[in-house]
Each structure stands twice: as structure tokens, then as C-alpha cells.
Amino acid sequence: MKVWTLAVVRWGLGVGLGIVLGAIPGHAGGPWFAEPRSDRIVHYELQAHLRPADRTVTGRARLAWRNATRQPATKLCFHMYMNAFKNGDTLFMREGGGPWGRVRLPKEPEAWGWVELQRIRLVNGADLSFSYDADGTVLWVALPRPVGPGETIRLEYEFETRLPRIVARTGYAGSFFMVAQWFPKVGVLEERGWNCHPFHANSEFYADFGVYDVEIRVPRAFVVGATGEEVARRDEPTGETTYRYHAEDVHDFAWTASPLFRELRDRWRHVQIRILYPPGHEAGARRIGSAVRAALELTAEWYGPYPYPVLTVVEPPLYGLAAAGMEYPTLFTVGLGIQLPTWLRFPEAIAVHEFGHQYWYGLVANNEFEAAWMDEGLNSYMEAKIVNRLYGSRSTRLPVLGLWGWHHDGAMAPEAFSTDPPNTYAWQFANRASYNANSYNKPMLALLTLERLYGSDEVTRALRAYFRAWQFRHPYPEDFFRAMQVHLGEAAAEFLRKALTTTDTIDFRVAEVKCVPVRRSPGFYGYGTQRRWQALEEVTNRWKCGVLIRRLGTWAVPVEVQIRFRDGQATTFVWDGKRQWFRWAPDTEWTAPIERVDIDPRGQWLLETHRVDNGWVRSTPRQLQGLKNRLWGWLLYGLAAVVTLG
Ligand SMILES: [Zn+2]
């Protein structure tokens, strides 16, 4: 009976959600949504022709762009991202972006890429003049007359893109093509002007929502995967095939093509899942499929259902691994290049992370140039929750010296938390380690700390409200803080503001622990005839104890301290953390000396930078624990340098 009840409830919910979302059942090639879900600033009709031998995409575009601001637009700004890989003098390269900046620049011309606009004009109009900025990754188009508020302009343009050997997740490797950031893409016009940064190191992207209709022409042997849904396919007399894709209410379009792809099809509710993977990786593809389905289920329950009808997962071949771990609307790349035993869930964790970006980036579309933490941080938090729920907290940990480390532990780069606040432009972090720790780890630990302070359900409820208010839109940090203030309260918002916009750190240490046997001091006591001599007297099994706690962090928070004695007694107190130190030394005579001291024994302040000195154990030399922690830091840091998620 219960099973049936549940089934009915789920069916009822599904129908209800279908109505709420305006999803059209059985749309097959038709519109995805009865009503636009986003403001649809752009409508792109793109034609891409891949010539694998030249590693070139020739493209034609029709773009309808609407001015949604209150000011007239006198010019248009386009991102020309691929020019970041044109030579070693671009901002991206000079700032040390990508693997080339850190290792060495390739000498062969076929390793480099570029994009050029050939012509641009109003539809049925005269050619427009355009100019590149100094970096070449931004292009300005002069308009013959301003586009007024609410007006739409229709443009046609031709372009050519030379794909680089894969760098920053885009390009080619052998016959594998990952074609991302490949077309001249209009920037975002905001009330304060064009938000159209050149392509910087560490940075990802920012674009408006809209509709994409894209034709992709490739040699017939190639398998294609792309943002959106395949709606038509025709064979050309040239031995090529043209695929037509449609996507609605997305803000980018990426595609992949390779003759070697195998394909696995899967389904979750209304979502067609395609997994493209290299030969021999079928078992891995199945693992990824089940992780993605489970993640779809949990995110639907927590925040709201994934609204699109399609989801494409791409696992690059080993030699194209540089394209792995990156997100685009309705499409993402995964993979480690190696098969792992099923008790190690790194492949699943990567799939869950990149899938999670469909929520934090794809739907809630923050400006990734200016506030990467808004997608990477929220997504790392969600990834941690999903992976822990599905596979247990040790499934992505490796044991070292008896400690279980995790790629999300604060121990990874604690210094970085005091180097830059997370709310920093991507290229203005001190270094890559600071960008990583502050964009991924710190916001994740801040949200997990918030769960311990306010309850997991409450935080989920607040994030659900934020998600529902901001999906298909562009929130800025203040919008996030305001949502948290409304749904969790002023103190919670203040906590997040401090965690995400300052370098204040939480850090406590057990500085001293002392217990001395209670003894009656020798000497004279009393007056006159009452005066008597007292010899030294040890009181057996009575101890006086004192503990000195220090606050090393700049952030004063109240913290719980637990003291346990050798005979099993324990006492707990809360220190307000306001001064630099606190000495606990009650007059009590204890029946045993202290066995261990734990600051924050329940692990409430996950954000704390050095947790290892929070504990003092009578029988363990502290230096050994410090060494363990340091070893872990080095190991995880090395691992993170090799595998950095996009
Ligand atoms: Zn990410």
C-alpha cells in the first residue's frame, strides 16, 4: 500500500511541476517551454562547419539582441575568447592562465588558436565597422544608430575559428574536438554599462540567456554532442552530415565531435541523458550515468527540478583529458582517464560536480569573471552533500597515516583563506592556490558551517528560495546575501558576508594544559595557642587543572570546549572568543588529571583553518599530529594541482 501511495504522490507532483514549469510534454523538436523562462536577451542562429584537417570552424551567425537596460546602446561588445590562445602575449597567457603559462609555451603553430570576425552587418544592411581591444579577446562593433531601451537589433556575421590544441578545456586532441567559446559572443549590457571583460587567467564566463538554433556540419563518421537537443539531421553530398540543435533559456552553446565516441542513453523523468565516452569505458560511463541520475533526484528534492529536457555528458579520451571537468549549459565534461575501483568515487564526484553547475552557473547564472565563488563555492558545497549522501563521506578520501583526507578539506590551503576574500575578481587573486581555496573550499566550508549553526534543512530551504528567485537570471553577491538574510536571518547573512567578503579567519589552539596533585602546603597555620605546624601532605587522587585556550584567528566567534578526565568525567563550557585568550582554571578538585581537551568537539566551525591544534591528548605528542596534517596538506595540494575542476 505504501508503495502505491508514494507512486501516486510522485505522479501527482510530476504533473503539478509540469504545469508550474510550463514544460511541454513530448515536445520533440518543438519549443521547450510554453512561456520563456528567461528574459531571452539573445537569439542566435549559428552555422558551424568543422574542417578537422585544418582544425578550423567556419561560422555564420544571425543574432537578435535586445537592449534590456534603460539606456540606449551606441555600440556592441563581443567576447573573442579564442584569441587568448593566439600567442604568449595575451592577458590570459601573461597572467599564467592554463597549463601553458605554468609549463612552457608550445613551439608548433598547430598548438595555437584564434578567432576572427570577417564581416558584420545589420540584417539586409550595410557592413558595420569593428575593432579589437588591445588584448584581442574583446571586439567592439559601432552601430549606425543607438539601440533604444527595449529595442531589438538583428545582425549577421561571418567568422573563422582556429582551434588550439586543448587549452582551458577547449580545442582538439587527435580526432577529438571540444568546441567551446568558439563564436563571437555578445557581452552583457547592464545598467552600469557593458560587462565585457577580456579573457583573464582563472576566469570563466558571463553571457545573457536566450535561444540557440545551431547547425553543426562535420564529416559523416563523427558523433556529435552539443548544448540543447538534436532536432534534425541531414546528410550532405560532400560526405558530411549537418546536425541541427535547439536550446532555450541557456546562456552559452558548446559542442563536441569525434569519430571514436561511443554512446550510452539514459533517462531521468523528463530528461534524456546522453553519455559520450571513448571505446572501452562503458563501465565508467554506467557509473557516471547512475551518479548523474542520483544527483538529478537529490537536487530536484532540495532546490527544484532540472528544467531542461536534455543533458549530455562527455568523457574525453585519455589524450584529450585536458578537456575534462567543465560545464556548459545542458552539457558537461567529466573523466579522470583511468578506471578506479568502485570504492573510490572520484569519477562520480567529478560527474556530480560538473552536473551541479547546471544549477550554479547554468540556471543561477552569476558573473563568473567577478564572483567565481557564487558558482564554484555553492556547487562544491552541493557536491559534498550529494557525494556524502550517496557514497558516504569516505568515498572520495584516501587514508594517509590514519587520517582520512578529502579534496575539500580546509587543510588543503589554510594560508589562502587569509590571502584573499572569496569575493575577488578571478584574475586578482594572489595566485592559483588562493583562487582555488577561496572560490571552492572556503564558501563550501562556510555553507557547511552554516548548516551546523542553523540546521541542514533550514539552509536547504534558504538556498531553495534563492534558487527559485534567481534561476534563469544573473544574481550578484548582494542578491545572495539578501536572500540569506530574508530566509535565514540577519546573523546568518552577516556570517556569510564575513566569510565571503573578508580575509578574517577562525582559528583556535589549545596552548597549555596543566594538572597538579592537590597538596596541603607545609608551614604554620593559626594564631597564639592555636598555631600549629603542618607538614607537607599530598592529597591522593585530587587534582587541580588549568587550560589555556588561544584565539589565533582574526574572527571572534563563540566556541565550545570539552575537557575529559582520565577517570571518564567530562566538562564542557562555551567561551565567547572575544579576547585573545581564555584561561580555564576552576577551584574544583578533580578526581583525575585531564586526559584530553577538544576545542569545538562537534566540528561546528568547519571553516577553521587549523583544526589539528584544537585537540590535546595526554598520550600523543602534538608534534606528530602537526606533521600528519602538514603531510596531508602537501599531498592534497599536489593532487589539486594536477586535477583542478572547472
Ligand atoms: Zn566547478
XYZ file of C-alpha atoms and ligand atoms in Angstrom:
647
model
C 0.000 0.000 0.000
C 2.765 2.387 0.904
C 4.480 1.872 -2.408
C 1.339 2.775 -4.265
C 0.744 5.834 -2.137
C 4.251 7.042 -2.867
C 3.876 6.381 -6.566
C 0.657 8.392 -6.671
C 2.227 11.247 -4.734
C 5.189 11.310 -7.093
C 2.977 11.187 -10.179
C 0.855 13.982 -8.742
C 3.957 16.050 -8.043
C 5.271 15.402 -11.520
C 2.078 16.630 -13.148
C 1.978 19.615 -10.814
C 5.566 20.546 -11.592
C 4.946 20.114 -15.294
C 2.256 22.746 -15.086
C 4.324 25.066 -12.910
C 7.313 24.793 -15.234
C 5.293 25.162 -18.372
C 7.137 22.166 -19.796
C 5.523 20.808 -22.907
C 5.350 17.031 -22.831
C 6.521 15.254 -25.951
C 7.850 18.463 -27.482
C 10.311 16.540 -29.754
C 11.938 19.322 -31.672
C 9.386 21.926 -30.713
C 9.796 24.643 -28.111
C 10.964 23.507 -24.674
C 8.831 25.860 -22.651
C 5.373 27.268 -23.308
C 6.485 30.568 -21.790
C 10.056 31.898 -21.862
C 11.807 31.085 -18.588
C 14.448 33.793 -19.011
C 14.463 37.318 -20.405
C 15.841 35.957 -23.728
C 18.111 38.894 -24.496
C 19.738 36.958 -27.346
C 18.620 34.653 -30.111
C 21.500 33.062 -32.002
C 21.196 31.171 -35.249
C 24.641 29.720 -35.852
C 26.082 27.580 -38.613
C 29.348 25.834 -37.848
C 31.398 23.882 -40.351
C 34.189 21.813 -38.848
C 37.145 21.025 -41.098
C 39.098 18.567 -38.948
C 42.227 18.563 -41.112
C 42.616 22.335 -40.645
C 41.256 22.239 -37.079
C 39.059 25.087 -38.204
C 35.430 26.009 -37.721
C 33.972 28.420 -40.239
C 30.856 30.047 -38.935
C 27.925 32.205 -39.885
C 25.694 33.856 -37.335
C 22.423 35.652 -37.105
C 21.973 37.365 -33.789
C 18.923 39.162 -32.475
C 19.935 41.192 -29.415
C 17.599 43.194 -27.220
C 18.610 46.165 -25.138
C 17.027 45.375 -21.770
C 18.536 48.384 -19.988
C 17.131 51.875 -19.552
C 19.945 53.480 -21.594
C 20.439 53.475 -25.358
C 23.306 51.309 -26.638
C 25.616 53.003 -29.122
C 27.968 50.049 -29.645
C 28.075 46.307 -29.064
C 30.735 44.352 -27.243
C 31.683 40.796 -28.255
C 33.848 38.221 -26.483
C 36.516 36.706 -28.743
C 37.713 34.195 -26.150
C 39.701 32.010 -28.538
C 42.167 34.848 -29.143
C 43.513 34.242 -25.634
C 45.365 31.302 -27.208
C 46.739 33.244 -30.171
C 50.187 33.985 -28.732
C 52.057 34.265 -25.460
C 51.389 37.986 -25.042
C 47.668 37.800 -24.299
C 46.395 38.663 -20.820
C 45.394 35.052 -20.260
C 48.900 33.808 -21.039
C 50.777 36.574 -19.236
C 48.692 36.045 -16.121
C 49.740 32.411 -16.170
C 46.435 31.031 -17.356
C 46.119 27.415 -18.290
C 48.827 24.783 -18.255
C 50.933 26.564 -20.872
C 51.591 29.563 -18.678
C 52.997 27.387 -15.954
C 54.953 24.918 -18.029
C 56.183 26.200 -21.361
C 54.707 27.689 -24.480
C 54.391 25.256 -27.386
C 56.591 25.923 -30.416
C 54.319 24.408 -33.081
C 51.790 26.644 -34.876
C 49.106 23.938 -34.669
C 49.016 24.290 -30.874
C 47.696 27.859 -31.032
C 44.213 29.089 -31.823
C 42.345 32.240 -32.689
C 39.007 33.618 -33.827
C 38.413 36.329 -36.399
C 35.323 38.230 -37.316
C 35.224 38.586 -41.090
C 32.165 40.742 -41.698
C 29.302 42.020 -39.601
C 26.234 43.927 -40.728
C 22.626 44.657 -39.828
C 20.363 42.050 -41.419
C 19.922 43.243 -45.007
C 22.057 46.255 -44.168
C 25.478 47.708 -44.799
C 28.666 46.417 -43.196
C 29.473 47.726 -39.730
C 32.942 48.704 -38.602
C 34.552 46.903 -35.712
C 37.782 46.952 -33.737
C 39.583 44.656 -31.317
C 40.732 45.789 -27.895
C 44.469 45.652 -27.111
C 44.195 42.051 -25.914
C 42.201 40.801 -28.896
C 39.704 38.933 -26.707
C 37.133 41.738 -26.855
C 35.701 43.278 -30.010
C 33.615 46.442 -30.347
C 31.084 46.973 -33.107
C 29.988 50.515 -33.917
C 26.259 50.921 -34.531
C 24.857 53.266 -37.184
C 22.260 54.451 -34.682
C 21.706 53.686 -30.991
C 19.551 50.732 -29.930
C 16.962 52.208 -27.588
C 15.701 50.629 -24.358
C 13.559 47.607 -25.207
C 14.590 47.683 -28.875
C 15.983 44.643 -30.697
C 18.785 44.754 -33.252
C 19.366 41.982 -35.829
C 22.884 41.283 -37.009
C 24.535 38.882 -39.431
C 28.187 37.973 -39.266
C 30.774 35.518 -40.526
C 33.734 34.290 -38.541
C 36.522 31.748 -38.579
C 37.860 29.911 -35.558
C 41.149 28.037 -35.444
C 41.006 25.537 -32.602
C 44.073 25.235 -30.367
C 45.442 22.017 -29.009
C 43.195 21.695 -25.958
C 43.808 24.528 -23.530
C 41.401 25.797 -20.874
C 39.015 22.938 -21.794
C 38.647 23.896 -25.455
C 40.311 22.731 -28.670
C 41.327 19.457 -30.262
C 43.326 16.349 -29.430
C 43.746 13.905 -32.301
C 40.275 13.402 -33.766
C 38.535 14.609 -30.594
C 37.130 18.136 -30.797
C 35.767 20.059 -27.825
C 34.409 23.227 -29.355
C 33.690 25.753 -26.604
C 33.942 29.568 -26.503
C 34.205 29.319 -30.268
C 31.974 32.046 -31.680
C 31.893 35.840 -31.254
C 29.533 36.079 -28.265
C 27.898 39.322 -27.241
C 28.710 40.590 -23.730
C 26.191 41.594 -21.081
C 24.860 45.144 -21.143
C 23.978 46.187 -17.602
C 22.638 49.488 -16.275
C 26.213 50.485 -15.407
C 27.421 49.714 -18.964
C 28.894 46.767 -20.850
C 30.117 43.932 -18.672
C 32.568 42.502 -21.162
C 35.939 41.697 -19.601
C 38.848 40.453 -21.684
C 39.649 36.779 -21.102
C 41.789 36.594 -17.967
C 43.639 33.781 -16.221
C 41.470 31.705 -13.836
C 38.389 33.358 -15.261
C 35.332 31.733 -16.677
C 32.456 33.425 -18.466
C 29.348 35.599 -18.405
C 26.609 35.883 -21.015
C 22.901 36.567 -21.362
C 20.160 33.980 -21.600
C 18.397 33.305 -24.858
C 17.616 30.830 -27.597
C 20.151 28.967 -29.724
C 19.464 27.309 -33.068
C 22.709 25.826 -34.282
C 23.706 23.776 -37.313
C 26.889 21.759 -36.976
C 28.446 20.255 -40.085
C 31.051 17.535 -39.611
C 32.413 14.536 -41.568
C 29.814 11.766 -41.586
C 31.851 9.423 -39.375
C 31.805 11.905 -36.489
C 29.492 11.590 -33.495
C 28.269 14.977 -32.264
C 27.159 16.133 -28.830
C 26.029 19.673 -28.088
C 24.178 22.046 -25.833
C 20.458 21.526 -26.366
C 18.575 18.923 -28.317
C 19.166 17.453 -31.745
C 16.089 18.341 -33.788
C 17.162 17.433 -37.321
C 19.943 15.783 -39.247
C 20.731 15.712 -42.946
C 23.474 14.094 -44.981
C 25.315 16.436 -47.319
C 26.502 15.388 -50.802
C 30.040 16.186 -49.608
C 30.171 13.148 -47.323
C 29.366 15.310 -44.336
C 26.383 15.410 -42.010
C 24.688 18.522 -40.667
C 23.126 18.306 -37.215
C 20.598 20.864 -36.092
C 20.385 21.688 -32.378
C 17.908 23.770 -30.441
C 18.222 25.143 -26.905
C 16.084 27.585 -24.941
C 16.812 29.764 -21.953
C 20.519 28.948 -21.870
C 23.454 31.360 -21.958
C 26.099 29.538 -23.977
C 26.495 26.864 -26.605
C 29.299 24.285 -26.724
C 29.690 21.131 -28.774
C 31.953 18.164 -29.254
C 32.683 15.846 -32.178
C 34.753 12.713 -32.590
C 34.531 9.602 -34.759
C 35.545 7.489 -31.741
C 32.703 8.320 -29.356
C 30.544 5.511 -28.049
C 27.127 6.466 -26.752
C 25.053 5.448 -23.752
C 21.477 6.651 -23.420
C 19.762 7.024 -20.106
C 16.699 8.765 -18.770
C 15.548 10.523 -15.614
C 11.905 11.644 -15.551
C 11.602 14.145 -18.430
C 15.363 14.304 -19.097
C 17.053 12.399 -21.949
C 20.610 11.707 -20.832
C 23.347 11.028 -23.389
C 26.783 9.926 -22.306
C 29.517 10.082 -24.948
C 32.616 8.125 -23.968
C 35.749 6.646 -25.516
C 35.861 2.955 -26.531
C 36.421 0.587 -23.626
C 34.995 2.936 -20.994
C 31.475 1.558 -20.883
C 31.652 0.519 -17.228
C 32.835 4.009 -16.335
C 30.042 5.544 -18.400
C 27.486 3.483 -16.460
C 28.935 4.704 -13.159
C 28.667 8.279 -14.384
C 25.097 7.696 -15.554
C 23.931 6.409 -12.194
C 25.699 9.244 -10.351
C 24.029 11.832 -12.589
C 20.583 10.268 -12.157
C 21.003 10.209 -8.378
C 22.179 13.825 -8.409
C 19.179 14.861 -10.537
C 16.918 13.263 -7.925
C 18.548 14.984 -4.944
C 18.789 18.450 -6.500
C 15.140 18.211 -7.565
C 14.205 17.385 -3.981
C 16.367 20.118 -2.435
C 16.041 23.073 -4.797
C 13.753 22.278 -7.703
C 13.804 20.045 -10.777
C 16.323 20.382 -13.589
C 14.084 22.075 -16.143
C 15.642 21.174 -19.495
C 14.652 18.041 -21.467
C 18.245 17.021 -22.270
C 21.585 16.503 -20.586
C 24.765 15.453 -22.390
C 27.828 14.118 -20.589
C 31.141 13.942 -22.449
C 34.073 11.837 -21.333
C 37.090 12.803 -23.437
C 39.633 10.184 -24.484
C 42.775 9.949 -22.356
C 44.794 12.100 -24.785
C 42.069 14.760 -24.627
C 41.847 14.746 -20.854
C 42.642 18.463 -20.724
C 39.001 18.991 -21.777
C 37.648 17.049 -18.779
C 35.790 18.624 -15.873
C 33.992 21.562 -17.445
C 30.437 22.808 -17.586
C 28.274 24.316 -20.322
C 24.501 24.634 -20.436
C 22.935 21.142 -20.669
C 26.377 19.651 -21.412
C 29.406 18.923 -19.307
C 32.674 17.026 -19.492
C 33.942 14.511 -16.936
C 36.677 11.943 -16.606
C 39.929 11.014 -14.957
C 41.345 8.979 -17.815
C 41.763 5.970 -15.543
C 39.390 3.351 -14.205
C 39.118 3.343 -10.426
C 37.784 0.651 -8.097
C 34.173 1.296 -7.134
C 35.044 2.138 -3.517
C 36.848 5.228 -4.764
C 34.217 7.621 -6.005
C 36.313 10.318 -7.658
C 34.731 9.715 -11.108
C 31.295 10.091 -9.530
C 32.398 13.165 -7.563
C 33.570 14.872 -10.761
C 30.319 13.972 -12.538
C 28.294 15.288 -9.586
C 30.345 18.493 -9.508
C 30.025 19.232 -13.212
C 26.353 18.296 -13.165
C 25.886 20.620 -10.185
C 26.983 23.529 -12.356
C 23.724 23.132 -14.266
C 22.222 24.697 -11.128
C 25.012 27.053 -10.055
C 26.191 28.635 -13.322
C 23.719 27.196 -15.854
C 20.477 28.247 -14.184
C 21.594 30.630 -11.438
C 23.970 32.441 -13.764
C 26.364 34.607 -11.786
C 29.122 36.687 -13.345
C 31.988 34.195 -13.302
C 34.586 36.858 -14.042
C 33.750 38.820 -10.927
C 32.406 36.303 -8.402
C 33.502 32.749 -9.197
C 32.630 31.684 -5.636
C 28.945 32.099 -6.419
C 29.017 29.078 -8.697
C 32.151 27.157 -7.667
C 31.533 27.606 -3.941
C 27.829 26.800 -3.869
C 28.470 23.931 -6.246
C 31.311 22.463 -4.166
C 29.015 22.595 -1.139
C 26.262 20.804 -3.070
C 28.751 18.289 -4.466
C 29.981 17.490 -0.946
C 26.415 16.956 0.262
C 25.478 14.736 -2.667
C 28.660 12.647 -2.580
C 28.386 12.167 1.187
C 24.733 11.219 0.893
C 25.202 8.780 -1.982
C 28.533 7.184 -1.178
C 29.486 8.156 2.366
C 31.965 10.741 3.498
C 34.982 8.486 2.997
C 34.274 7.606 -0.624
C 36.464 10.379 -2.013
C 39.122 10.182 0.655
C 42.425 8.407 0.772
C 43.902 7.150 4.022
C 47.306 8.551 4.959
C 48.879 7.918 8.359
C 45.498 7.014 9.759
C 43.875 10.294 8.740
C 41.287 10.493 6.005
C 41.894 13.451 3.778
C 39.423 14.926 1.391
C 39.910 17.152 -1.605
C 37.616 19.657 0.069
C 39.292 19.827 3.458
C 40.207 23.249 4.733
C 43.605 21.755 5.500
C 44.400 21.943 1.798
C 45.498 25.559 1.746
C 44.667 27.263 5.034
C 47.014 30.198 4.420
C 44.979 31.083 1.347
C 41.915 31.906 3.462
C 43.774 34.912 4.823
C 45.291 35.857 1.442
C 42.203 36.990 -0.493
C 38.481 37.161 0.218
C 36.465 34.800 -1.996
C 34.643 37.794 -3.447
C 37.570 38.807 -5.675
C 37.753 39.086 -9.475
C 39.131 35.789 -10.831
C 42.446 37.213 -12.038
C 43.069 39.372 -8.976
C 43.820 36.527 -6.572
C 47.412 36.333 -5.312
C 47.911 33.016 -7.086
C 46.127 29.948 -8.358
C 46.147 28.322 -4.900
C 44.316 31.309 -3.436
C 41.813 31.333 -6.326
C 41.100 27.633 -5.765
C 40.874 27.711 -1.977
C 38.719 30.835 -1.899
C 36.438 30.078 -4.843
C 35.783 26.426 -3.968
C 36.758 25.443 -0.426
C 36.054 28.482 1.705
C 32.482 29.124 0.508
C 31.790 25.386 0.736
C 33.064 25.224 4.319
C 31.166 28.421 5.156
C 27.891 26.856 3.988
C 28.603 23.580 5.787
C 29.379 25.606 8.935
C 26.087 27.438 8.442
C 24.312 24.065 8.365
C 25.814 23.219 11.745
C 24.691 26.567 13.163
C 21.172 26.731 11.700
C 20.378 23.181 10.649
C 20.777 21.486 7.311
C 17.085 21.711 6.406
C 16.971 25.433 7.113
C 19.972 26.122 4.884
C 18.490 23.952 2.133
C 15.206 25.843 2.425
C 17.006 29.199 2.128
C 19.023 28.034 -0.882
C 15.850 26.699 -2.489
C 14.275 30.131 -2.166
C 17.432 31.725 -3.618
C 17.474 29.203 -6.478
C 13.809 29.749 -7.316
C 14.169 33.521 -7.253
C 17.354 33.612 -9.339
C 17.195 30.713 -11.780
C 17.383 31.980 -15.378
C 18.791 35.254 -14.035
C 22.087 36.905 -13.090
C 22.482 37.335 -9.323
C 25.321 39.383 -7.844
C 26.787 38.715 -4.369
C 24.462 41.225 -2.708
C 21.457 39.324 -4.095
C 22.732 36.140 -2.476
C 23.359 37.822 0.884
C 19.927 39.464 0.780
C 18.241 36.119 0.087
C 20.107 34.552 3.012
C 19.105 37.479 5.218
C 15.428 37.061 4.325
C 15.380 33.286 4.692
C 17.944 32.615 7.447
C 18.130 35.931 9.274
C 20.467 38.845 9.759
C 23.114 36.947 11.749
C 23.423 34.221 9.111
C 23.779 36.787 6.337
C 26.389 38.618 8.406
C 28.299 35.371 8.915
C 28.303 34.695 5.167
C 29.292 38.265 4.342
C 32.252 37.972 6.660
C 33.252 34.555 5.318
C 32.947 35.573 1.676
C 33.991 39.214 1.546
C 36.787 39.375 4.145
C 40.006 37.523 4.930
C 39.105 37.054 8.598
C 39.946 33.577 9.796
C 38.643 31.342 12.549
C 41.432 29.583 14.407
C 41.812 28.365 17.988
C 44.527 26.460 19.766
C 44.975 24.573 22.997
C 48.021 26.441 24.307
C 48.596 24.890 27.762
C 47.192 22.045 29.814
C 48.325 21.584 33.417
C 47.168 19.363 36.247
C 48.898 19.225 39.649
C 48.077 16.959 42.578
C 46.287 18.787 45.357
C 48.622 19.138 48.337
C 48.500 20.817 51.747
C 51.415 23.193 51.893
C 53.850 22.891 54.828
C 54.004 25.860 57.265
C 52.373 27.385 60.354
C 48.623 27.874 60.473
C 46.527 29.820 63.081
C 47.432 32.269 65.898
C 48.631 32.090 69.508
C 47.894 28.825 71.197
C 46.020 27.708 68.123
C 49.119 27.968 65.946
C 50.221 24.569 64.708
C 52.754 23.124 62.342
C 51.509 21.428 59.215
C 53.853 19.068 57.389
C 53.646 18.647 53.564
C 50.673 16.469 52.791
C 49.743 15.020 49.410
C 46.022 14.505 48.970
C 45.752 11.317 46.996
C 43.605 11.313 43.858
C 42.780 15.010 43.953
C 43.911 17.284 41.114
C 43.761 20.943 40.213
C 43.728 21.632 36.493
C 44.056 24.610 34.191
C 43.764 25.001 30.420
C 44.821 27.978 28.305
C 42.912 28.429 25.039
C 44.195 30.937 22.481
C 42.408 32.563 19.602
C 44.837 32.868 16.679
C 42.244 33.786 14.070
C 41.083 37.358 13.494
C 37.425 36.348 13.625
C 35.991 36.191 17.168
C 33.306 33.528 17.416
C 31.988 31.695 20.477
C 33.413 28.219 20.732
C 32.684 25.120 22.759
C 35.489 23.470 24.724
C 35.278 19.957 26.089
C 37.596 18.649 28.801
C 37.756 14.965 29.588
C 39.484 13.420 32.578
C 41.254 10.115 32.886
C 38.509 8.666 35.087
C 35.840 9.332 32.463
C 34.478 12.576 33.895
C 33.941 15.382 31.416
C 33.003 19.016 31.456
C 32.062 21.401 28.677
C 31.939 25.170 28.536
C 31.461 27.841 25.892
C 33.995 30.635 25.550
C 32.756 33.773 23.820
C 36.073 34.011 21.948
C 36.202 37.778 22.316
C 39.636 38.160 23.906
C 42.851 36.712 22.517
C 42.932 34.002 25.184
C 40.939 32.348 27.932
C 42.237 30.552 30.990
C 40.006 27.845 32.373
C 41.081 27.177 35.975
C 38.196 26.473 38.345
C 38.812 25.868 42.037
C 37.404 22.361 41.697
C 39.429 19.435 42.978
C 39.159 16.792 40.267
C 39.443 13.077 40.919
C 41.783 12.519 37.943
C 44.060 14.571 35.671
C 42.937 15.726 32.222
C 43.078 13.082 29.502
C 42.120 15.264 26.537
C 40.929 18.737 25.558
C 38.891 19.436 22.442
C 38.041 22.865 21.106
C 34.887 22.720 19.003
C 34.435 18.978 19.654
C 31.357 18.729 17.438
C 33.187 20.281 14.496
C 30.829 23.215 14.202
C 33.360 25.692 12.801
C 34.359 23.731 9.707
C 35.692 26.983 8.361
C 38.503 26.884 10.916
C 41.875 26.957 9.192
C 44.000 24.790 11.508
C 41.818 22.255 13.221
C 44.658 19.963 14.186
C 45.777 22.086 17.170
C 42.228 22.124 18.549
C 42.883 18.890 20.347
C 45.269 17.964 23.112
C 45.664 14.346 24.087
C 47.791 13.426 27.092
C 49.271 10.329 25.477
C 50.036 11.668 21.972
C 52.881 14.043 21.249
C 51.280 17.008 19.492
C 54.145 17.383 17.053
C 53.173 14.090 15.447
C 49.638 15.294 14.734
C 51.005 18.515 13.275
C 53.241 16.511 10.959
C 50.330 14.375 9.767
C 48.347 17.467 8.928
C 51.200 19.018 7.032
C 51.799 15.848 5.019
C 48.142 15.837 4.092
C 48.273 19.451 3.037
C 51.191 18.781 0.696
C 49.651 15.649 -0.757
C 46.262 17.233 -1.405
C 47.843 20.375 -2.749
C 49.855 18.297 -5.216
C 46.741 16.362 -6.190
C 44.778 19.567 -6.639
C 47.494 20.996 -8.861
C 47.086 18.008 -11.174
C 43.312 17.651 -11.079
C 41.608 21.024 -10.882
C 37.920 21.004 -11.525
C 36.425 23.573 -13.823
Zn 33.290 23.855 -10.891
